[in-house]
Coordinates of C-alpha atoms in Angstrom, one line a residue:
X1 CA 40.3 10.1 -14.6
X2 CA 40.7 7.7 -11.8
X3 CA 37.4 7.5 -10.0
X4 CA 37.8 9.0 -6.4
X5 CA 35.5 5.9 -5.2
X6 CA 38.1 3.3 -6.5
X7 CA 39.4 3.4 -3.3
X8 CA 37.1 1.5 -2.0
X9 CA 37.2 -1.4 -4.9
X10 CA 40.0 -4.2 -5.4
X11 CA 41.9 -3.3 -2.5
X12 CA 42.5 -5.9 0.2
X13 CA 43.1 -3.1 2.8
X14 CA 39.4 -1.7 1.9
X15 CA 37.6 -5.1 2.0
X16 CA 36.1 -3.7 5.4
X17 CA 34.7 -0.6 3.4
X18 CA 33.3 -2.8 0.8
X19 CA 31.7 -5.0 3.4
X20 CA 29.4 -1.7 5.1
X21 CA 28.7 -0.7 1.4
X22 CA 27.8 -4.1 0.6
X23 CA 25.5 -3.8 3.9
X24 CA 23.8 -1.1 1.9
X25 CA 22.9 -2.9 -0.8
X26 CA 25.7 -2.5 -3.3
X27 CA 26.8 -5.3 -5.9
X28 CA 30.4 -5.5 -7.1
X29 CA 29.4 -4.0 -10.4
X30 CA 27.8 -0.6 -9.0
X31 CA 31.0 -0.2 -6.9
X32 CA 32.9 -0.3 -9.9
X33 CA 31.0 2.9 -11.6
X34 CA 31.1 6.1 -10.4
X35 CA 29.4 6.7 -7.1
X36 CA 27.4 9.9 -7.2
X37 CA 25.7 11.5 -4.3
X38 CA 22.3 12.7 -5.0
X39 CA 21.9 15.5 -2.1
X40 CA 18.2 15.8 -1.5
X41 CA 16.6 18.1 0.6
X42 CA 13.3 16.2 0.4
X43 CA 10.9 16.8 3.7
X44 CA 7.3 17.4 4.3
X45 CA 7.3 20.9 5.7
X46 CA 8.5 22.7 3.1
X47 CA 5.9 23.3 -0.3
X48 CA 8.9 23.8 -2.2
X49 CA 10.8 20.4 -1.0
X50 CA 7.5 17.9 -0.6
X51 CA 7.9 16.8 -4.6
X52 CA 12.0 16.2 -4.1
X53 CA 11.4 12.6 -3.4
X54 CA 10.4 12.3 -7.2
X55 CA 12.9 14.6 -8.2
X56 CA 15.7 12.6 -6.5
X57 CA 14.3 9.0 -8.0
X58 CA 14.6 10.9 -11.6
X59 CA 18.0 11.9 -10.9
X60 CA 19.2 8.2 -9.8
X61 CA 17.4 6.7 -12.7
X62 CA 19.4 9.3 -15.0
X63 CA 22.5 8.8 -13.5
X64 CA 21.9 4.8 -13.6
X65 CA 20.9 4.9 -17.5
X66 CA 24.3 6.9 -17.9
X67 CA 26.2 4.2 -16.0
X68 CA 26.9 5.9 -12.7
X69 CA 25.9 4.4 -9.5
X70 CA 23.3 6.9 -7.7
X71 CA 23.2 7.3 -3.9
X72 CA 20.6 9.7 -2.1
X73 CA 21.9 11.7 0.8
X74 CA 19.9 13.9 2.9
X75 CA 20.3 17.9 3.4
X76 CA 17.6 20.2 5.7
X77 CA 15.7 22.7 4.4
X78 CA 13.8 25.8 6.1
X79 CA 10.5 27.2 4.6
X80 CA 11.2 30.7 5.3
X81 CA 7.5 31.3 4.8
X82 CA 6.6 29.2 7.7
X83 CA 9.6 30.6 9.8
X84 CA 8.4 34.3 9.0
X85 CA 8.0 36.5 11.9
X86 CA 8.9 34.7 15.1
X87 CA 12.2 33.4 16.3
X88 CA 12.6 30.6 13.5
X89 CA 13.4 33.2 11.2
X90 CA 16.8 33.2 12.6
X91 CA 17.6 29.8 11.6
X92 CA 16.8 30.3 8.0
X93 CA 20.1 31.9 6.6
X94 CA 22.4 30.1 9.3
X95 CA 21.1 27.2 7.8
X96 CA 22.7 28.1 4.4
X97 CA 26.1 27.3 6.2
X98 CA 25.0 24.2 7.8
X99 CA 24.0 23.2 4.7
X100 CA 27.1 23.5 2.9
X101 CA 29.0 22.3 5.8
X102 CA 27.0 19.1 5.4
X103 CA 27.5 18.7 1.8
X104 CA 30.9 18.9 2.6
X105 CA 31.0 16.5 5.3
X106 CA 28.6 13.6 3.2
X107 CA 30.9 14.3 0.3
X108 CA 34.2 14.1 1.7
X109 CA 33.3 11.1 4.2
X110 CA 32.1 8.9 1.7
X111 CA 34.6 9.8 -1.2
X112 CA 31.7 10.5 -4.1
X113 CA 32.9 11.0 -7.6
X114 CA 30.3 13.8 -8.3
X115 CA 26.8 15.2 -7.1
X116 CA 23.5 16.1 -8.2
X117 CA 22.5 18.7 -5.9
X118 CA 18.2 18.3 -5.2
X119 CA 17.3 21.5 -3.7
X120 CA 14.5 24.2 -4.0
X121 CA 14.0 26.6 -1.7
X122 CA 15.9 29.9 -0.4
X123 CA 19.0 29.1 1.6
X124 CA 19.1 25.5 0.5
X125 CA 20.3 26.2 -3.4
X126 CA 23.1 28.7 -2.6
X127 CA 24.0 26.3 0.4
X128 CA 24.5 23.6 -1.7
X129 CA 26.0 25.2 -4.5
X130 CA 28.5 26.6 -1.8
X131 CA 29.6 23.3 -0.8
X132 CA 30.2 22.3 -5.1
X133 CA 32.5 25.1 -5.3
X134 CA 34.2 24.6 -2.1
X135 CA 34.8 20.8 -2.6
X136 CA 35.4 21.5 -6.9
X137 CA 34.0 18.2 -7.9
X138 CA 31.6 17.8 -10.6
X139 CA 28.0 18.8 -9.8
X140 CA 24.8 19.2 -11.1
X141 CA 21.8 21.4 -9.3
X142 CA 18.6 20.6 -10.3
X143 CA 15.5 22.1 -8.5
X144 CA 12.1 21.0 -7.7
X145 CA 10.8 23.9 -9.8
X146 CA 8.2 26.7 -8.7
X147 CA 4.7 26.6 -7.7
X148 CA 1.9 27.7 -10.0
X149 CA 0.1 31.1 -9.4
X150 CA -3.0 31.0 -7.6
X151 CA -6.1 32.8 -8.9
X152 CA -8.5 35.0 -6.6
X153 CA -11.3 36.9 -8.5
X154 CA -9.8 36.4 -12.0
X155 CA -6.0 37.6 -10.9
X156 CA -3.4 35.6 -10.7
X157 CA -1.6 35.7 -7.4
X158 CA 1.2 34.5 -5.4
X159 CA 2.6 34.5 -1.6
X160 CA 3.2 38.1 -1.8
X161 CA -0.3 38.7 -2.2
X162 CA -1.1 36.7 0.8
X163 CA 0.9 38.5 3.1
X164 CA -0.4 41.8 1.9
X165 CA -3.9 40.7 2.2
X166 CA -3.1 40.4 6.0
X167 CA -2.3 44.2 6.1
X168 CA -5.2 45.0 4.2
X169 CA -7.2 43.1 6.8
X170 CA -6.4 44.9 9.4
X171 CA -6.8 47.8 7.8
X172 CA -10.4 47.1 7.0
X173 CA -9.8 47.0 3.4
X174 CA -10.9 43.2 3.1
X175 CA -13.1 41.0 5.5
X176 CA -12.2 37.7 6.9
X177 CA -14.1 35.8 4.0
X178 CA -11.8 37.7 1.9
X179 CA -9.0 36.7 3.5
X180 CA -9.8 33.0 4.0
X181 CA -10.4 33.2 0.1
X182 CA -7.1 34.3 -0.6
X183 CA -5.5 31.8 1.6
X184 CA -6.9 28.5 0.3
X185 CA -6.1 29.8 -3.5
X186 CA -2.6 32.0 -3.1
X187 CA -0.6 28.6 -3.0
X188 CA -1.9 25.8 -5.4
X189 CA 0.6 23.0 -6.2
X190 CA 3.8 22.2 -4.5
X191 CA 7.1 23.7 -5.5
X192 CA 8.9 27.3 -4.6
X193 CA 6.7 30.4 -4.6
X194 CA 5.7 31.6 -8.0
X195 CA 6.7 34.8 -8.0
X196 CA 10.8 36.1 -8.3
X197 CA 11.3 35.3 -4.9
X198 CA 14.5 34.0 -3.7
X199 CA 14.4 30.5 -4.3
X200 CA 13.1 31.1 -7.9
X201 CA 15.7 34.1 -8.3
X202 CA 18.6 31.2 -7.3
X203 CA 17.5 28.8 -9.2
X204 CA 17.2 31.0 -12.3
X205 CA 20.8 32.0 -11.3
X206 CA 22.0 28.7 -11.4
X207 CA 21.1 28.5 -15.3
X208 CA 22.6 31.8 -15.6
X209 CA 26.0 30.9 -13.7
X210 CA 26.1 27.3 -16.0
X211 CA 25.5 25.1 -12.7
X212 CA 22.0 24.1 -14.0
X213 CA 20.8 22.7 -17.1
X214 CA 18.5 24.9 -19.3
X215 CA 15.0 24.7 -17.3
X216 CA 16.1 24.7 -14.3
X217 CA 14.5 28.1 -13.2
X218 CA 11.2 27.8 -14.4
X219 CA 9.8 24.2 -15.5
X220 CA 6.7 24.2 -13.1
X221 CA 7.0 21.7 -10.2
X222 CA 4.0 19.6 -11.3
X223 CA 5.1 19.4 -15.2
X224 CA 6.3 16.0 -16.3
X225 CA 9.0 18.1 -18.1
X226 CA 10.5 18.7 -14.3
X227 CA 10.8 15.1 -14.2
X228 CA 12.8 14.8 -17.6
X229 CA 15.4 17.6 -16.9
X230 CA 15.8 15.3 -13.5
X231 CA 16.6 12.6 -15.7
X232 CA 19.4 14.7 -18.0
X233 CA 20.5 16.1 -14.8
X234 CA 21.6 12.7 -13.6
X235 CA 22.9 11.9 -17.4
X236 CA 25.0 15.0 -16.9
X237 CA 26.6 14.7 -13.8
X238 CA 28.0 11.0 -15.1
X239 CA 29.1 12.8 -18.0
X240 CA 31.0 15.6 -16.3
X241 CA 33.0 12.8 -14.1
X242 CA 33.9 11.0 -17.2
X243 CA 35.5 14.6 -18.7
X244 CA 36.9 15.8 -15.4
X245 CA 35.0 19.1 -15.5
X246 CA 34.4 20.3 -12.0
X247 CA 32.4 23.1 -10.4
X248 CA 35.3 25.8 -10.7
X249 CA 35.4 24.8 -14.7
X250 CA 31.9 26.3 -14.8
X251 CA 31.8 28.6 -11.5
X252 CA 34.3 31.2 -12.3
X253 CA 34.9 35.0 -13.1
X254 CA 33.3 35.1 -16.4
X255 CA 30.2 32.9 -15.1
X256 CA 29.7 35.2 -12.0
X257 CA 29.6 38.3 -13.8
X258 CA 27.0 36.6 -16.3
X259 CA 24.8 35.3 -13.6
X260 CA 24.9 39.4 -12.1
X261 CA 23.8 40.7 -15.4
X262 CA 20.9 38.0 -15.4
X263 CA 20.3 39.1 -11.8
X264 CA 19.8 42.5 -12.8
X265 CA 17.5 41.7 -16.1
X266 CA 15.5 39.3 -14.2
X267 CA 14.9 41.6 -11.3
X268 CA 15.8 38.8 -8.6
X269 CA 15.3 39.0 -4.8
X270 CA 18.1 41.2 -2.9
X271 CA 18.8 38.0 -1.0
X272 CA 20.9 37.0 -4.4
X273 CA 23.3 39.6 -3.4
X274 CA 24.1 37.6 -0.5
X275 CA 24.4 34.4 -1.8
X276 CA 26.1 35.0 -5.4
X277 CA 28.6 37.1 -2.8
X278 CA 29.0 33.5 -1.1
X279 CA 29.2 31.5 -3.7
X280 CA 31.8 33.5 -5.4
X281 CA 33.9 33.4 -2.4
X282 CA 33.7 29.9 -2.2
X283 CA 34.9 29.4 -5.7
X284 CA 37.8 31.8 -5.0
X285 CA 36.2 34.8 -7.0
X286 CA 36.9 38.2 -6.3
X287 CA 33.4 40.1 -6.0
X288 CA 32.6 43.0 -4.3
X289 CA 29.4 45.4 -4.0
X290 CA 30.7 47.7 -6.3
X291 CA 30.6 45.4 -9.4
X292 CA 26.9 44.9 -8.7
X293 CA 26.0 48.4 -9.5
X294 CA 28.7 48.8 -12.3
X295 CA 26.8 45.8 -14.0
X296 CA 23.6 46.8 -12.9
X297 CA 23.9 50.6 -14.5
X298 CA 24.3 49.1 -17.9
X299 CA 22.1 46.4 -17.6
X300 CA 18.7 46.7 -18.8
X301 CA 15.8 45.2 -16.5
X302 CA 13.8 43.2 -18.9
X303 CA 11.2 41.2 -16.1
X304 CA 8.7 42.6 -13.4
X305 CA 7.6 38.9 -12.0
X306 CA 5.7 39.4 -8.7
X307 CA 6.1 41.5 -6.5
X308 CA 7.4 44.0 -8.7
X309 CA 4.4 43.2 -11.6
X310 CA 1.0 40.9 -12.2
X311 CA 3.7 37.8 -13.9
X312 CA 4.7 34.8 -12.1
X313 CA 7.3 32.1 -12.9
X314 CA 4.5 29.9 -15.1
X315 CA 4.7 33.3 -17.5
X316 CA 8.2 33.3 -17.6
X317 CA 8.2 30.0 -18.5
X318 CA 6.0 30.2 -21.2
X319 CA 8.3 33.2 -22.3
X320 CA 11.1 30.8 -23.2
X321 CA 12.5 31.1 -19.4
X322 CA 16.2 32.0 -18.3
X323 CA 17.4 30.9 -21.8
X324 CA 15.3 33.2 -23.3
X325 CA 16.5 35.6 -20.9
X326 CA 20.3 34.6 -21.5
X327 CA 19.7 35.0 -25.2
X328 CA 18.2 38.7 -25.3
X329 CA 21.5 39.7 -22.9
X330 CA 23.9 37.9 -25.0
X331 CA 22.0 39.8 -28.4
X332 CA 22.8 42.7 -26.5
X333 CA 26.6 42.2 -25.3
X334 CA 25.7 41.9 -21.8
X335 CA 26.9 38.4 -20.8
X336 CA 29.8 36.4 -22.2
X337 CA 28.5 33.8 -24.4
X338 CA 31.8 31.4 -24.0
X339 CA 31.1 30.6 -20.4
X340 CA 30.9 26.9 -20.5
X341 CA 28.0 25.1 -18.8
X342 CA 27.3 21.6 -17.6
X343 CA 25.7 20.8 -20.9
X344 CA 28.9 20.8 -22.0
X345 CA 28.0 23.3 -24.1
X346 CA 28.9 27.4 -23.8
X347 CA 26.1 29.9 -23.2
X348 CA 26.0 31.0 -26.8
X349 CA 25.7 27.1 -27.9
X350 CA 22.8 26.8 -25.7
X351 CA 20.9 30.0 -26.6
X352 CA 21.0 29.5 -30.0
X353 CA 17.6 30.0 -32.1
X354 CA 15.8 31.2 -29.0
X355 CA 13.5 34.2 -29.6
X356 CA 10.9 35.8 -27.8
X357 CA 7.3 35.6 -28.9
X358 CA 4.1 37.1 -28.3
X359 CA 4.1 37.0 -24.3
X360 CA 4.3 39.7 -21.2
X361 CA 7.0 38.1 -19.1
X362 CA 10.2 39.2 -20.6
X363 CA 10.8 42.7 -22.4
X364 CA 13.0 43.0 -25.6
X365 CA 15.8 45.2 -25.5
X366 CA 14.2 47.9 -27.1
X367 CA 11.7 48.5 -24.6
X368 CA 13.2 47.4 -21.4
X369 CA 11.3 48.3 -18.2
X370 CA 14.4 50.6 -17.4
X371 CA 17.6 51.0 -18.7
X372 CA 19.4 49.8 -15.2
X373 CA 19.4 46.6 -13.5
X374 CA 16.6 45.2 -10.6
X375 CA 18.9 45.7 -8.2
X376 CA 21.1 48.7 -6.7
X377 CA 23.4 49.2 -3.8
X378 CA 23.3 52.4 -1.7
X379 CA 26.3 53.8 -0.1
X380 CA 26.2 56.5 2.4
X381 CA 26.7 57.6 6.0
X382 CA 24.6 55.2 7.4
X383 CA 26.0 52.6 5.3
X384 CA 29.2 53.1 4.7
X385 CA 29.8 49.3 3.7
X386 CA 26.5 49.4 1.4
X387 CA 22.9 48.4 1.8
X388 CA 20.6 46.8 -1.1
X389 CA 17.3 47.7 -2.5
X390 CA 15.3 45.9 -5.4
X391 CA 15.0 48.5 -7.4
X392 CA 12.5 46.9 -9.9
X393 CA 9.7 46.6 -7.3
X394 CA 10.2 50.4 -6.3
X395 CA 7.5 52.7 -7.2
X396 CA 8.9 55.7 -9.2
X397 CA 7.7 58.1 -6.7
X398 CA 9.9 56.4 -3.5
X399 CA 12.9 56.1 -6.1
X400 CA 13.8 59.8 -4.3
X401 CA 12.5 60.0 -1.0
X402 CA 13.0 62.2 2.4
X403 CA 11.5 61.1 5.3
X404 CA 11.4 61.4 9.3
X405 CA 12.9 58.1 11.0
X406 CA 10.6 56.2 12.9
X407 CA 13.3 53.9 14.9
X408 CA 12.7 50.2 16.2
X409 CA 15.3 47.5 17.8
X410 CA 13.6 44.6 16.3
X411 CA 11.0 43.9 13.5
X412 CA 8.3 43.0 16.3
X413 CA 8.4 46.6 17.6
X414 CA 7.9 47.4 14.0
X415 CA 5.2 45.8 12.9
X416 CA 3.5 46.3 16.2
X417 CA 3.6 50.1 15.1
X418 CA 2.3 49.5 11.8
X419 CA -0.5 47.4 12.8
X420 CA -1.5 50.1 15.2
X421 CA -1.6 52.6 12.3
X422 CA 1.6 54.6 14.1
X423 CA 3.1 55.2 10.7
X424 CA 2.5 58.3 8.4
X425 CA 2.6 59.1 5.0
X426 CA 6.1 60.0 4.1
X427 CA 8.1 58.1 7.2
X428 CA 11.2 56.2 7.0
X429 CA 10.9 53.2 9.2
X430 CA 14.1 51.8 10.7
X431 CA 14.6 48.7 11.8
X432 CA 18.1 48.1 13.8
X433 CA 19.6 45.2 15.3
X434 CA 18.2 42.4 13.0
X435 CA 21.5 42.1 11.2
X436 CA 23.7 38.9 11.0
X437 CA 25.1 39.1 14.5
X438 CA 22.6 41.4 15.7
X439 CA 19.3 39.2 15.0
X440 CA 21.1 37.3 14.9
X441 CA 20.5 35.1 11.8
X442 CA 19.4 38.3 9.6
X443 CA 16.0 38.1 9.5
X444 CA 13.7 38.4 6.3
X445 CA 11.1 41.0 7.2
X446 CA 8.3 40.1 5.1
X447 CA 5.7 41.0 7.6
X448 CA 6.3 44.5 7.9
X449 CA 7.1 45.3 4.0
X450 CA 3.5 43.1 3.4
X451 CA 1.9 45.4 6.0
X452 CA 3.0 48.3 4.7
X453 CA 1.9 47.4 0.8
X454 CA -1.8 46.1 2.0
X455 CA -2.3 49.3 3.8
X456 CA -1.2 51.3 0.8
X457 CA 1.7 53.1 2.4
X458 CA 4.1 51.1 0.1
X459 CA 4.4 54.1 -2.4
X460 CA 5.0 56.7 0.8
X461 CA 6.9 55.0 3.2
X462 CA 10.4 53.3 3.0
X463 CA 11.7 50.6 5.2
X464 CA 15.5 50.2 6.2
X465 CA 17.2 47.7 8.3
X466 CA 20.5 45.9 8.7
X467 CA 18.4 42.6 8.6
X468 CA 16.8 41.3 5.5
X469 CA 13.8 41.6 3.1
X470 CA 12.0 38.4 1.5
X471 CA 11.9 38.4 -2.5
X472 CA 8.3 38.9 -2.1
X473 CA 9.0 42.4 -0.4
X474 CA 8.1 45.2 -2.7
X475 CA 8.3 49.0 -2.3
X476 CA 11.3 50.7 -0.7
X477 CA 12.6 48.5 1.2
X478 CA 16.2 48.6 1.8
X479 CA 18.4 46.2 3.8
X480 CA 21.6 44.5 4.3
X481 CA 22.9 47.8 5.7
X482 CA 26.4 47.6 6.6
X483 CA 28.0 47.7 9.0
X484 CA 25.2 46.6 11.1
X485 CA 23.9 48.3 14.4
X486 CA 25.1 45.4 16.6
X487 CA 28.8 46.0 15.0
X488 CA 28.9 49.3 16.0
X489 CA 28.0 51.0 12.7
X490 CA 26.5 54.5 12.3
X491 CA 23.4 52.8 11.5
X492 CA 22.8 52.4 15.3
X493 CA 23.1 56.0 15.9
X494 CA 19.6 57.0 14.1
X495 CA 17.6 58.6 16.5
X496 CA 13.6 59.1 16.2
X497 CA 12.6 62.0 13.9
X498 CA 15.7 62.5 12.0
X499 CA 15.9 62.8 8.4
X500 CA 17.1 60.4 6.1
X501 CA 17.7 61.0 2.3
X502 CA 17.2 58.4 0.0
X503 CA 18.5 58.7 -3.7
X504 CA 18.3 55.4 -5.4
X505 CA 19.4 56.5 -9.0
X506 CA 22.3 58.2 -7.2
X507 CA 22.8 54.9 -5.1
X508 CA 22.8 56.8 -1.9
X509 CA 21.4 56.8 1.5
X510 CA 22.2 59.4 4.2
X511 CA 21.5 60.6 7.5
X512 CA 21.0 64.3 7.4
X513 CA 23.0 64.9 10.7
X514 CA 26.7 65.9 10.8
X515 CA 29.6 64.4 11.3
X516 CA 30.3 66.1 14.4
X517 CA 26.8 65.2 15.5
X518 CA 27.6 61.4 14.8
X519 CA 30.5 61.3 16.8
X520 CA 29.3 63.1 19.8
X521 CA 26.5 60.4 19.7
X522 CA 28.3 57.8 19.3
X523 CA 30.8 58.6 22.7
X524 CA 27.1 57.6 24.5
X525 CA 26.1 54.6 22.3
X526 CA 26.2 51.5 23.6
X527 CA 25.1 48.6 21.6
X528 CA 22.0 46.4 22.6
X529 CA 22.8 42.8 23.1
X530 CA 20.0 40.4 22.6
X531 CA 19.6 37.0 24.9
X532 CA 20.6 34.7 21.9
X533 CA 18.3 31.5 21.9
X534 CA 20.3 28.1 21.2
X535 CA 24.1 27.2 21.0
X536 CA 24.1 27.3 17.4
X537 CA 23.3 30.6 16.9
X538 CA 25.5 32.2 19.7
X539 CA 28.2 30.0 17.8
X540 CA 27.0 31.7 14.5
X541 CA 26.6 35.3 15.8
X542 CA 30.1 35.0 17.0
X543 CA 31.4 33.9 13.6
X544 CA 29.3 35.4 11.0
X545 CA 30.8 37.9 8.6
X546 CA 29.1 41.4 7.8
X547 CA 26.4 41.4 5.0
X548 CA 28.6 43.2 2.7
X549 CA 30.9 40.2 2.6
X550 CA 27.9 37.4 1.9
X551 CA 27.1 36.9 5.4
X552 CA 29.4 34.2 5.7
X553 CA 31.4 32.2 8.4
X554 CA 34.8 33.5 9.3

């Protein structure tokens, strides 16, 4: 196949282009080879990205060894943990769209032949994969790898424990020394935070969907094996360019369904729903929320990594990683083993010979945590377009719950009430106007869920919002309510003291109020309009779709 970059070589008309490329230091020999963009989100503010300079260098070495010319180009990235709980979080989900647009811009403006995507954290992974699908060029993703879990008093801990410890401190369960001890020890290395949070969820699902090499989701960031993986990713992209294999050859209806099934088995972050919807749209694949329930209903949940359980990414790695999970799913007929991957082989060939050993991170098919998947989509009169809960992180006694609505119009109002001990056992905390449009930016709310967990209320108090939750959240935390309050959804009509009925096994959430009463409330309803900081967020709020459509820009 003719290289896109050949536009620059050998033609008198493009001599000016070559002069500029030579000004960058490229030789004629380098310009005659496949020109590979190594899209790196390296920065010094994101713990999952501080090592991406080393990953990028390894990818470049792999590209060169395979006969290509690597070129590093930059991408932005937000650390959701650092952005948590303040206006910075309003920029996190919107950054996904900026990343997709900027990758498209850099690749098209410079006629690259293929790309290796080097992200690690929450919105950077899906943003880059969205761009790859949009461009439909050869692409491989290779992440920076997960952080090691910390150890406190002999117990493995991670960022979710850190956030919950703030609630424990506020409740007087631990003292300042205890809080400081966890602060110093919970994040002991670079990498994406060590539970099955959003970053690790998406890096694992990149394996399941086929756009990343085996090991991408679980090899720890500090292991030399991660550098070797990056070199192999560089080799793989050159092979894909030579064979003419593109992103949409990999990401298609078959692989999207595989990714959703793997999502259910792993117990991934609820944010994976938003991102898989967005990736599917860019790939031209029809997916809706009902498909998640359909696949969840028949796919067993095999993993309970933090925050759902005590294991972390290093434990999943030792158990065989995502490929071991895929092997179990294939054995049970839950995925399509014929789906192609960037290895040049189908999934069935990639997992051949992989068996579960003695470990505690992956249960076998005959002993799952549950017969149904880790996520559930709930529908009802306050979520006619659906909402999402990480079912695997909900205590059994909270799978069905009825409680009194405690209504707040922002995360800040809710967290203040929680810290002031104004929330009681049995309550349902309702947080409105935090959706894609109303927030804007659909903030993650790890602070209120962690405060509830740290105070011992996660097994008696539910929380429902049109915003999002971090993958580190646990308990009956129901997010992504659609239509959102700012768009006039019936969610906006909930009043203090109303009774909300939650039935996760039945996929339902309803306000115990008649349609007649809701219609009466609607007549006097005026949505709250928040002051939006910054031109970018104003533009985002005016263009963003609902969460049920992936919160993509129209």
